[in-house]
Tab-separated table of C-alpha atoms in Angstrom:
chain	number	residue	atom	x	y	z
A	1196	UNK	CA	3.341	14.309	-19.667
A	1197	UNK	CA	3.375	18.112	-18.998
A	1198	UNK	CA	3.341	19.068	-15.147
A	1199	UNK	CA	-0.362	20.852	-15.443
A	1200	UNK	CA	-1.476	17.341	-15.735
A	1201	UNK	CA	0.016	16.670	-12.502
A	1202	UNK	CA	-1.598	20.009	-11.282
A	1203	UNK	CA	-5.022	19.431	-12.429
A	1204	UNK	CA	-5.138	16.322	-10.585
A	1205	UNK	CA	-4.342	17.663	-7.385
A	1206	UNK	CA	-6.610	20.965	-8.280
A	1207	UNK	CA	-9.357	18.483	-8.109
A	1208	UNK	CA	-8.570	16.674	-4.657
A	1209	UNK	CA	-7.824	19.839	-3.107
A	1210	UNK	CA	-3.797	19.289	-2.151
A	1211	UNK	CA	-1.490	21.909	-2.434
A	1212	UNK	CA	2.128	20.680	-2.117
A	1213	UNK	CA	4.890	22.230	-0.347
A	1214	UNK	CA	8.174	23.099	-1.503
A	1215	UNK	CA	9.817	20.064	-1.123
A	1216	UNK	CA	7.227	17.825	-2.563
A	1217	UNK	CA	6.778	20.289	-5.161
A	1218	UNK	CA	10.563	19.608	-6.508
A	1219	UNK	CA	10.041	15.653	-6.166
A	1220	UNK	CA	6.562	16.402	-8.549
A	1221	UNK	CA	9.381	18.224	-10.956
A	1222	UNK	CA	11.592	15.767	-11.210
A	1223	UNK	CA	8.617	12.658	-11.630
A	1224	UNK	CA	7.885	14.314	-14.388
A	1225	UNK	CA	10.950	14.595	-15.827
A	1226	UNK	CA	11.666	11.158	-15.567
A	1227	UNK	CA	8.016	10.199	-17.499
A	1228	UNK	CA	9.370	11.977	-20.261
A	1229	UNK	CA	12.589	9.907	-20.264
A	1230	UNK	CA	9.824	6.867	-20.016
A	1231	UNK	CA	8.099	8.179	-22.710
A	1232	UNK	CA	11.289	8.544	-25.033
A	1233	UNK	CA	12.272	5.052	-24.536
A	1234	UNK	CA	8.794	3.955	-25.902
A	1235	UNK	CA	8.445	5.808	-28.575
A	1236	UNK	CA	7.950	3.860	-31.678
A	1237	UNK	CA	10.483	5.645	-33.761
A	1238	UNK	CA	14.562	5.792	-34.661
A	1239	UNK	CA	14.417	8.855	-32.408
A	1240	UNK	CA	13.168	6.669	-29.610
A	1241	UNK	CA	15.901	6.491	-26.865
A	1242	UNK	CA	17.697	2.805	-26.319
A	1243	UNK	CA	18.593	3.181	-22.649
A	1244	UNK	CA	15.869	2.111	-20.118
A	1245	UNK	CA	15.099	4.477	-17.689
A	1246	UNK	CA	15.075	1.332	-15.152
A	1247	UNK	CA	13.128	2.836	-11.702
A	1248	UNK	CA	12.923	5.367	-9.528
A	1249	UNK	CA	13.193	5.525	-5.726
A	1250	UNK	CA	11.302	7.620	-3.912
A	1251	UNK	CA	12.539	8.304	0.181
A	1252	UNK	CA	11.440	10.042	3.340
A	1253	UNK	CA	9.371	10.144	6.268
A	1254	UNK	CA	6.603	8.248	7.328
A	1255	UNK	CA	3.305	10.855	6.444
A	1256	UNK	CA	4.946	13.583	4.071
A	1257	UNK	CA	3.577	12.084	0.763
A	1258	UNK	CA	5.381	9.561	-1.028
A	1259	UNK	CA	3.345	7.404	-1.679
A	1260	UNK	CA	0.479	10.217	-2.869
A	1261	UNK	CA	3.222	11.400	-5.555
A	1262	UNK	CA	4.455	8.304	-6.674
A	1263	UNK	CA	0.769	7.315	-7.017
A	1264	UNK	CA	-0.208	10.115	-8.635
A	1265	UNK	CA	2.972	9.558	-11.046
A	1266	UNK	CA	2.136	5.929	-11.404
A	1267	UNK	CA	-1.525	7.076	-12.368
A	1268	UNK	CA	-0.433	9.226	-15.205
A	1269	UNK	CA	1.870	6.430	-16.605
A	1270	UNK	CA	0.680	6.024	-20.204
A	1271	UNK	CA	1.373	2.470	-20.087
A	1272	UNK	CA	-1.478	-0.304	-19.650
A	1273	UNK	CA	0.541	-2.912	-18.647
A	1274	UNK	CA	1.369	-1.830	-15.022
A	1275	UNK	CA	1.207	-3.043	-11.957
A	1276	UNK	CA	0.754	-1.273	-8.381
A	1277	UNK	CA	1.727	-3.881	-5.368
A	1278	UNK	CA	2.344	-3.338	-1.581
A	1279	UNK	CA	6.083	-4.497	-1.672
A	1280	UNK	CA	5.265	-7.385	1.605
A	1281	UNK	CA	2.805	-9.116	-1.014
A	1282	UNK	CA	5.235	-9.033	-3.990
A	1283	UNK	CA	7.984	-10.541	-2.129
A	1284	UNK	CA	5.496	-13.114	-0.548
A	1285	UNK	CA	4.054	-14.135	-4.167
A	1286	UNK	CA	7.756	-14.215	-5.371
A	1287	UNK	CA	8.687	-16.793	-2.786
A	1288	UNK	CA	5.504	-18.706	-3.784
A	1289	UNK	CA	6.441	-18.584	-7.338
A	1290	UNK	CA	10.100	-19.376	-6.547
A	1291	UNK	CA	8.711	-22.370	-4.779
A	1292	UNK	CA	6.707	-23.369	-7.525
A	1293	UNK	CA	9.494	-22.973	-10.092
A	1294	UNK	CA	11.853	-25.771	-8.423
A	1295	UNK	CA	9.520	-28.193	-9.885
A	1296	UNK	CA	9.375	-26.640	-13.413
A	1297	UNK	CA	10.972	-28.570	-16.527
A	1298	UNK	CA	11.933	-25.135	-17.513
A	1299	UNK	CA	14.092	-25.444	-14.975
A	1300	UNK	CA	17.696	-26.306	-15.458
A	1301	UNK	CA	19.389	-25.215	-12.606
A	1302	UNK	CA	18.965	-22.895	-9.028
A	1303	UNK	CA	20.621	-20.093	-10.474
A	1304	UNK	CA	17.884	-19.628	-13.106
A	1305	UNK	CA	14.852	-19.250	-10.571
A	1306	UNK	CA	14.713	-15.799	-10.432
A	1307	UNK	CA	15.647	-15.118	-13.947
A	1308	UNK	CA	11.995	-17.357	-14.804
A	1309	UNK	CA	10.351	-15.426	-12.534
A	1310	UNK	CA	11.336	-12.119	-13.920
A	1311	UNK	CA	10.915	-13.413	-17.464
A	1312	UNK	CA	7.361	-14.013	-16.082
A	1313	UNK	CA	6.640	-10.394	-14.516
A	1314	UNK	CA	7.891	-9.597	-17.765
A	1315	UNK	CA	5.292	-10.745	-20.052
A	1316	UNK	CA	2.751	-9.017	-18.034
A	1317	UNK	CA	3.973	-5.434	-17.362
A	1318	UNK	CA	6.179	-3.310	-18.351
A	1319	UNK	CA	6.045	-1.199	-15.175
A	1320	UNK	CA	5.917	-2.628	-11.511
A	1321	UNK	CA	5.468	-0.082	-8.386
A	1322	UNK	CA	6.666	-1.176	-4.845
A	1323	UNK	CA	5.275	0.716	-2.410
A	1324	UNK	CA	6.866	0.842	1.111
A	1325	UNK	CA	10.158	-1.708	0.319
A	1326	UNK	CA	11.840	-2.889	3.647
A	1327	UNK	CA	14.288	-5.879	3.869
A	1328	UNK	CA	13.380	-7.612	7.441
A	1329	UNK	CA	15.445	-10.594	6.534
A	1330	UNK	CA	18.522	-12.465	4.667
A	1331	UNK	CA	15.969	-14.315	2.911
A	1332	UNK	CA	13.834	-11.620	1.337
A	1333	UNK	CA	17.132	-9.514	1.130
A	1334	UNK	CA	19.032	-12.063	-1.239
A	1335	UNK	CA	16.005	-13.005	-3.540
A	1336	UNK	CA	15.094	-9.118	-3.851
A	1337	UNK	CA	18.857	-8.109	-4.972
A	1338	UNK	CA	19.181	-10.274	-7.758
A	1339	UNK	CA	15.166	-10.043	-8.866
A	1340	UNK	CA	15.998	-6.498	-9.241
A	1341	UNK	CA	19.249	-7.430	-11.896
A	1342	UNK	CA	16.981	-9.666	-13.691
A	1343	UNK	CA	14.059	-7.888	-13.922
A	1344	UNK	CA	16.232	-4.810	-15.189
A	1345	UNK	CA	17.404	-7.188	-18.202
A	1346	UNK	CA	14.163	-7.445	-18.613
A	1347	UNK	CA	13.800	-3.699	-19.188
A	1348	UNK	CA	10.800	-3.589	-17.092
A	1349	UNK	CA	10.904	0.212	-15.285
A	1350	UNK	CA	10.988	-0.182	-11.530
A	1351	UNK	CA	9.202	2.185	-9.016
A	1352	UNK	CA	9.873	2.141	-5.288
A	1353	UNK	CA	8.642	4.138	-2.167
A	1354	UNK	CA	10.725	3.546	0.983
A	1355	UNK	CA	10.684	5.287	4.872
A	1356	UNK	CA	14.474	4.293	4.173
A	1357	UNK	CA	17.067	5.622	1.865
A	1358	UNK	CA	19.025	2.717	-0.027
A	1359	UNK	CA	21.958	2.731	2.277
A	1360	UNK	CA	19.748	2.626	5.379
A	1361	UNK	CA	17.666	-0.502	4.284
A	1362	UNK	CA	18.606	-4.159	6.201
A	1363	UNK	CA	20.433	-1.670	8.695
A	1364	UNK	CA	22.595	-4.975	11.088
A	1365	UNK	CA	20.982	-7.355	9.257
A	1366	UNK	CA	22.547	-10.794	9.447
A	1367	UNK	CA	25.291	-11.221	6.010
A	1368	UNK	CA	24.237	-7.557	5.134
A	1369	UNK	CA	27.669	-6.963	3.141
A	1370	UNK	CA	25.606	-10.089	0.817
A	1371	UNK	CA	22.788	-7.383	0.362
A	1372	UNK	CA	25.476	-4.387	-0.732
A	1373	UNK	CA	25.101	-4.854	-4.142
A	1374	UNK	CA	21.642	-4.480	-4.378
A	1375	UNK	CA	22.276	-0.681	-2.606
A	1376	UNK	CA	25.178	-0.323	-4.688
A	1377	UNK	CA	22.601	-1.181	-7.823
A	1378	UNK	CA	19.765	0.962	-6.819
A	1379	UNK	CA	22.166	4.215	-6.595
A	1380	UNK	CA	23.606	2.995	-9.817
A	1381	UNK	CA	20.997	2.416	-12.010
A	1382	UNK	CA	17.867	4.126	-10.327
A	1383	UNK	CA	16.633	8.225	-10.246
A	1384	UNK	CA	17.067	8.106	-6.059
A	1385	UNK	CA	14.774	10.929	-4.927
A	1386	UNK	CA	14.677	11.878	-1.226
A	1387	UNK	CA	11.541	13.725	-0.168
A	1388	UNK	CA	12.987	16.061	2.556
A	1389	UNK	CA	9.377	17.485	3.629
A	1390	UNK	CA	9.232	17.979	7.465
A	1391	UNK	CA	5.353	18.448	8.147
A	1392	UNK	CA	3.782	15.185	8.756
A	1393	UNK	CA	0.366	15.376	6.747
A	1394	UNK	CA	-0.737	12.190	7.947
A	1395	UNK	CA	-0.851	12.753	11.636
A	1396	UNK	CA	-2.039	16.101	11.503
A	1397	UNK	CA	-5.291	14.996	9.697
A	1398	UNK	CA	-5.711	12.113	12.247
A	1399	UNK	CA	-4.840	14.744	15.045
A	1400	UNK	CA	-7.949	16.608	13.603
A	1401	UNK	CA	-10.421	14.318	14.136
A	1402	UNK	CA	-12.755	14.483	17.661
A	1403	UNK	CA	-12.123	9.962	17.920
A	1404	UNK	CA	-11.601	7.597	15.844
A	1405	UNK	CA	-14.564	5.266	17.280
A	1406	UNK	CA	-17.735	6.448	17.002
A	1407	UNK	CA	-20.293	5.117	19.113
A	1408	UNK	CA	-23.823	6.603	17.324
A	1409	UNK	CA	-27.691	6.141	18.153
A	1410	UNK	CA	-29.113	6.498	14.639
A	1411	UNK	CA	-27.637	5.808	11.080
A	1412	UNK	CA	-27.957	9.499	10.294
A	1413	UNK	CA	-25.598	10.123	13.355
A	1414	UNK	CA	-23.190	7.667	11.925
A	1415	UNK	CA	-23.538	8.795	8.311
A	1416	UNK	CA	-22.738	12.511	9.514
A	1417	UNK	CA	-19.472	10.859	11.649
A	1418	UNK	CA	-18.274	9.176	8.512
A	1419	UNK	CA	-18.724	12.116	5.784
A	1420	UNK	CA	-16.898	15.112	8.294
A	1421	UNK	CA	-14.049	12.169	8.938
A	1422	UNK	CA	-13.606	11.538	4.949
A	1423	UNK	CA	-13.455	14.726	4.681
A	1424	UNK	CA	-11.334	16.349	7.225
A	1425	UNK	CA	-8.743	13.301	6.414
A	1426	UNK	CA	-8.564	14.100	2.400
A	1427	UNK	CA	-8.581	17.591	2.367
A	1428	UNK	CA	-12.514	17.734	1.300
A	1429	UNK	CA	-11.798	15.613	-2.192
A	1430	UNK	CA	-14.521	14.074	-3.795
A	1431	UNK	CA	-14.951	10.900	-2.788
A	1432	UNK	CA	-14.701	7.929	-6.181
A	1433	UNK	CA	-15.158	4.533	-6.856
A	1434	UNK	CA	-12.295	1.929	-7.344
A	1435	UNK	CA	-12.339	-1.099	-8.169
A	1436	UNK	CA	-9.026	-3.470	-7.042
A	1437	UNK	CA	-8.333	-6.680	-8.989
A	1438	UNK	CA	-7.706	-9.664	-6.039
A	1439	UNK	CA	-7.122	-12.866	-7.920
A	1440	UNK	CA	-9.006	-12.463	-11.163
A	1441	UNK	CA	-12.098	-10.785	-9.424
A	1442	UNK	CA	-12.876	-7.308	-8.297
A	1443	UNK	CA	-13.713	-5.906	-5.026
A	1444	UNK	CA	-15.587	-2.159	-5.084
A	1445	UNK	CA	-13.680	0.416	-2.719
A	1446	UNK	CA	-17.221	2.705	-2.624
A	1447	UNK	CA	-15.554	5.948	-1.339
A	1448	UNK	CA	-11.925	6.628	-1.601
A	1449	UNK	CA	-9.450	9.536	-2.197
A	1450	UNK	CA	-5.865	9.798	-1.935
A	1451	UNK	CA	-4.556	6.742	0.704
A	1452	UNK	CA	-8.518	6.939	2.638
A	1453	UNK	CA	-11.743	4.556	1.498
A	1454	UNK	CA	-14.685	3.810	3.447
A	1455	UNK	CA	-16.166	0.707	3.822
A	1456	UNK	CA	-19.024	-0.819	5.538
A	1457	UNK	CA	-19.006	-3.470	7.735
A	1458	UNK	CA	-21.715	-5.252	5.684
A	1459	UNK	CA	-19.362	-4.859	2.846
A	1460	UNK	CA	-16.505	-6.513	4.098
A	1461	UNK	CA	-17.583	-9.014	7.049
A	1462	UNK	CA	-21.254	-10.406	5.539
A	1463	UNK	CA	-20.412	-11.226	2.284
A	1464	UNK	CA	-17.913	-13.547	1.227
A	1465	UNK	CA	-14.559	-12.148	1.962
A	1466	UNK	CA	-11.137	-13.597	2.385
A	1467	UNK	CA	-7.878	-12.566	4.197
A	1468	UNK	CA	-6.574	-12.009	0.712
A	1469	UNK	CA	-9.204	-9.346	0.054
A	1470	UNK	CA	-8.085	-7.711	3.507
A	1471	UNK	CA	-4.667	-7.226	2.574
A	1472	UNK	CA	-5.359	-6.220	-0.522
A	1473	UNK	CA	-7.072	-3.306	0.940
A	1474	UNK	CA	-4.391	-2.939	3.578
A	1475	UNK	CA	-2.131	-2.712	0.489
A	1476	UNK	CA	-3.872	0.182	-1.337
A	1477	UNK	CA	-5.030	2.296	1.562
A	1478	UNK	CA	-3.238	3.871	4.782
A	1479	UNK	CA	-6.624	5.084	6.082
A	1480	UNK	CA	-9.292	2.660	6.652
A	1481	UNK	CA	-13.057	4.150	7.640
A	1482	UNK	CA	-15.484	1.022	8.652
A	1483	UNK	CA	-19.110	2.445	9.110
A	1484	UNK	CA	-22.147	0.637	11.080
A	1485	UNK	CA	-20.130	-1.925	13.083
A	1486	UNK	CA	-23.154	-3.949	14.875
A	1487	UNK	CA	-23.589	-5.477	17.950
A	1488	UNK	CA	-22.913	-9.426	16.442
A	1489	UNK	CA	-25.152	-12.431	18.127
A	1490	UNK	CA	-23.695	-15.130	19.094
A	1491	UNK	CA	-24.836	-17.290	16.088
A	1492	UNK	CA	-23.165	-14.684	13.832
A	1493	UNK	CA	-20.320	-16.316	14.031
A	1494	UNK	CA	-18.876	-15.836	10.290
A	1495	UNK	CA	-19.205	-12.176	10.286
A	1496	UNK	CA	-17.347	-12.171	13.726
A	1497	UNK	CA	-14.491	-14.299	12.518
A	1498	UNK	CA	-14.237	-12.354	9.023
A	1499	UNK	CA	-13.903	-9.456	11.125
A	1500	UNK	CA	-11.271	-10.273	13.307
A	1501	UNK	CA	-9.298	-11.457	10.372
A	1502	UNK	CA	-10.268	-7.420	9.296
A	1503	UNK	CA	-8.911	-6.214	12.328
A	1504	UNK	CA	-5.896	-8.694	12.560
A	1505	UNK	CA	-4.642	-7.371	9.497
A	1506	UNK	CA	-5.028	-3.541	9.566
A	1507	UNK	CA	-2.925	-3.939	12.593
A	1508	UNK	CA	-0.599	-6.077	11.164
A	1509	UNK	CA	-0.051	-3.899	8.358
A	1510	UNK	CA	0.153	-0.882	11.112
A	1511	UNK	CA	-2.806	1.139	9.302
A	1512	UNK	CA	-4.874	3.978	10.481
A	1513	UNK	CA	-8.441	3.049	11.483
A	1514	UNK	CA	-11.939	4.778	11.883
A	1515	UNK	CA	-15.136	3.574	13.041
A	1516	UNK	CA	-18.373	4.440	13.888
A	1517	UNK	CA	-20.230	1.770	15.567
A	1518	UNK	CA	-23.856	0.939	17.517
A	1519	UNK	CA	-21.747	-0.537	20.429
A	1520	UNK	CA	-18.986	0.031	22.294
A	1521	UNK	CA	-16.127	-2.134	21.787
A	1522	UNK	CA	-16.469	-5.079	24.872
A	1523	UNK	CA	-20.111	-5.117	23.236
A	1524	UNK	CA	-19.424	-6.153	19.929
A	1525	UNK	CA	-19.571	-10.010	20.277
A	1526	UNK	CA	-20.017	-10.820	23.640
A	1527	UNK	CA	-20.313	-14.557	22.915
A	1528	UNK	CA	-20.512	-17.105	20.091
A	1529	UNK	CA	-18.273	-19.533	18.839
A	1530	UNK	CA	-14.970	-17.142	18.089
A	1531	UNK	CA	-15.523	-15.408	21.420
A	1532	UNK	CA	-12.109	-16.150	22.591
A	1533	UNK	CA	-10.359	-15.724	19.542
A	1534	UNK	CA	-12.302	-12.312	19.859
A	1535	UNK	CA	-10.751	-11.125	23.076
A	1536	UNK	CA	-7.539	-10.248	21.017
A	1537	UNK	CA	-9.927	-8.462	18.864
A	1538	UNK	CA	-11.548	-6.271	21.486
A	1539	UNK	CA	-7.492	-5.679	22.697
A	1540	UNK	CA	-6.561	-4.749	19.293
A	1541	UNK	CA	-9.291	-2.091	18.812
A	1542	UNK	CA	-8.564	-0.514	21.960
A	1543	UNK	CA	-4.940	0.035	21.477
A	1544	UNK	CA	-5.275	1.078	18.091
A	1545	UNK	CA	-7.706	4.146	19.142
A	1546	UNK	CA	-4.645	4.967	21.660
A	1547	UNK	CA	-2.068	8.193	20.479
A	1548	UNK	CA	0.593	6.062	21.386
A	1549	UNK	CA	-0.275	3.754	18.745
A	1550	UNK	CA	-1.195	6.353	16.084
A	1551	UNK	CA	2.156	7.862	17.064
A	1552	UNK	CA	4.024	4.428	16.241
A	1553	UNK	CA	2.438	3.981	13.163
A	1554	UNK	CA	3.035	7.557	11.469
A	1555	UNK	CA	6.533	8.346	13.179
C-alpha cells in the first residue's frame, strides 16, 4: 500500500496532518508493506512475522485516527478492531469458560486455547487505548501477547502510555516486565510526539455542548454545524458495527464522531452491550432530539441512563441538543431516582473541567 492511498483518504475527510503525525503515517506504511511481504503467496514471501505495532502519545493528537486509518487499508479480511477494556473483559470470560473445557489439560494451557481461538478468526487484532489497571489484567495480557505471537497473528496497539510507563506502581509490577520487555522486543514502537491537541480544540470550538431548541429545524441546524466543526467538514457515512452477530447502523459518522438519535438508541431495543460498543468505536458522541420522557416512559428512561452511564464511564465527549433542559428530562416515573445520577452526570459532563479531564 503506497502512501497516496493514505493521502486520498484524508483528501476526502478534509485532515491535513502535521509533521509529526505525518512521519508516524510514513512509517505505518512501511510496516504494511512488511505485512504484505509476509503474505505473499510466493518463495519470495518473507518468513518472519511482522508481529504488531505500538502506537504512543497524548490524549487528542491522533492515534487512534492513524492507526484507524492504517487498520482500514489492511488488505486482510480477517481483522478485528476492539476497544482494548472489552477484549480483556471477553478474555476473562473465555478464560472462565475454558476451565471447564475437556480440551483442557492443565492451567498453563488457558491462554494458549484462547489464542489458538482468536487465531482461527483473524489474522489481525487492533487494541485501541491498552492500559493495565490491575495484576489481574496485567498477568493474563503478558502471556496472551506470547501466545498469540506463536500464533503469528499481527498485533496493533494505541496507548496514552509508552510501554515502560504502562502499570506505573502497580502491585508485583516486576511480574508484568516481560511483557514491556516483549513489546520493545518484538513490536515497531512508534511514539507520536505531536503537541497540538486536535481534540480539545474542536470541542473548544463549539458555542455548548447541550442544546436546548424550540423546533426540529433549530435542532437539525445545532447538530449539522457541530458534526461539522468537530470533523473538519467531512462527509458524514454510514457504518454499520457487528455487536454479537447483529448489526447496529451508526447513521452519520466521520473520523472518532457519529450522531445518533435518541429514538435510535433509547426506543428501540437496545442493550448495554450496544452502548459500549459505540463507546468503543467513537470518542465523540452527538445525541439529537432528547425529549421531555413521561413518567410511564419508563424503558426509554432507563435505556438512557444506561446511555449516559456508560459514555461517562468510558470518559467520552458528548453533544446534545434537546427540547428540555436537563432537571426536565424525566421528572418522575419509575427510574426517577436512579435518574438523579443521570441528571448529575449530564451536568458535569457539559463542565470544562470535565472536558479538560477527559482530553488531557
Amino acid at each position: 500500500m503506497k502512501l497516496d492511498n493514505y493521502t486520498q483518504e484524508l483528501i476526502k475527510d478534509n485532515i491535513k496532518l502535521d509533521e509529526a503525525q505525518e512521519d508516524i503515517l510514513v512509517s505505518l506504511v512501511n510496516f504494511n508493506q512488511r505485512i504484505e511481504q509476509f503474505y505473499k503467496k510466493t518463495i519470495f514471501g518473507s518468513k518472519t512475522s511482522p508481529n504488531g505495532a505500538y502506537l504512543h502519545g497524548s490524549v487528542g493528537t491522533g492515534k487512534t485516527m492513524l492507526m484507524d486509518l492504517f487498520y482500514e487499508q489492511l488488505k486482510i479480511n480477517k481483522k478485528h478492531k476492539i476497544h482494548y477494556h472489552a477484549f480483556i473483559t471477553e478474555i476473562h470470560e473465555y478464560l472462565h469458560k475454558l476451565k471447564n473445557s475437556p480440551k483442557l489439560k492443565k492451567k498453563t494451557d488457558l491462554l494458549k486455547l484462547a489464542a489458538e481461538y482468536i487465531a482461527k478468526q483473524y489474522q489481525v487484532i487492533y487494541l485501541d487505548e491498552l492500559q493495565i489497571n490491575d495484576i489481574a489484567d496485567a498477568m493474563v495480557v503478558g502471556q496472551l501477547f506470547q501466545e498469540l505471537l506463536k500464533q503469528n497473528i499481527i498485533i496493533l496497539v494505541t496507548s496514552n502510555f509508552a510501554p515502560e510507563d504502562l502499570y506505573q506502581d502497580g502491585l508485583q509490577r516486576e511480574s508484568f516486565l516481560p511483557f514491556i520487555n516483549l513489546i520493545k522486543d518484538k513490536f515497531e514502537v512508534l511514539k507520536l510526539k505531536s503537541k497540538y491537541d486536535y481534540r480539545r480544540n474542536k470541542i473548544k470550538s463549539l458555542e455548548t455542548t447541550y442544546y436546548i431548541y424550540n423546533e426540529p429545524m433549530d435542532s437539525q441546524k445545532f447538530i449539522l454545524e457541530s458534526f461539522l466543526k468537530l470533523t473538519n467538514n467531512s462527509v458524514p457515512e454510514n457504518k454499520l458495527i457487528t455487536i454479537n452477530s447483529r448489526e447496529l447502523i451508526c447513521p452519520i459518522t466521520a473520523q472518532d464522531c457519529s450522531v445518533f438519535s435518541f429514538d435510535q438508541l433509547c426506543r428501540g431495543p437496545m442493550s448495554a452491550s450496544d452502548y459500549r460498543e459505540v463507546c468503543q468505536e467513537f470518542n465523540i458522541i452527538i445525541i439529537s432530539e432528547i425529549p421531555e420522557l413521561s413518567s410511564d416512559e419508563h424503558n426509554e428512561a432507563r435505556r438512557f441512563i444506561n446511555l449516559i452511564d456508560t459514555i461517562y464511564e468510558y470518559k467520552k465527549t458528548l453533544i446534545c441538543s434537546a427540547r428540555t433542559d436537563i432537571e426536565s428530562i424525566y421528572k418522575s416515573g419509575k427510574w426517577h431516582f436512579e435518574f438523579l445520577r443521570t441528571m448529575s452526570r449530564l451536568h458535569e459532563m457539559q463542565s470544562k473541567e470535565y472536558i479538560e479531564k477527559i482530553i488531557k
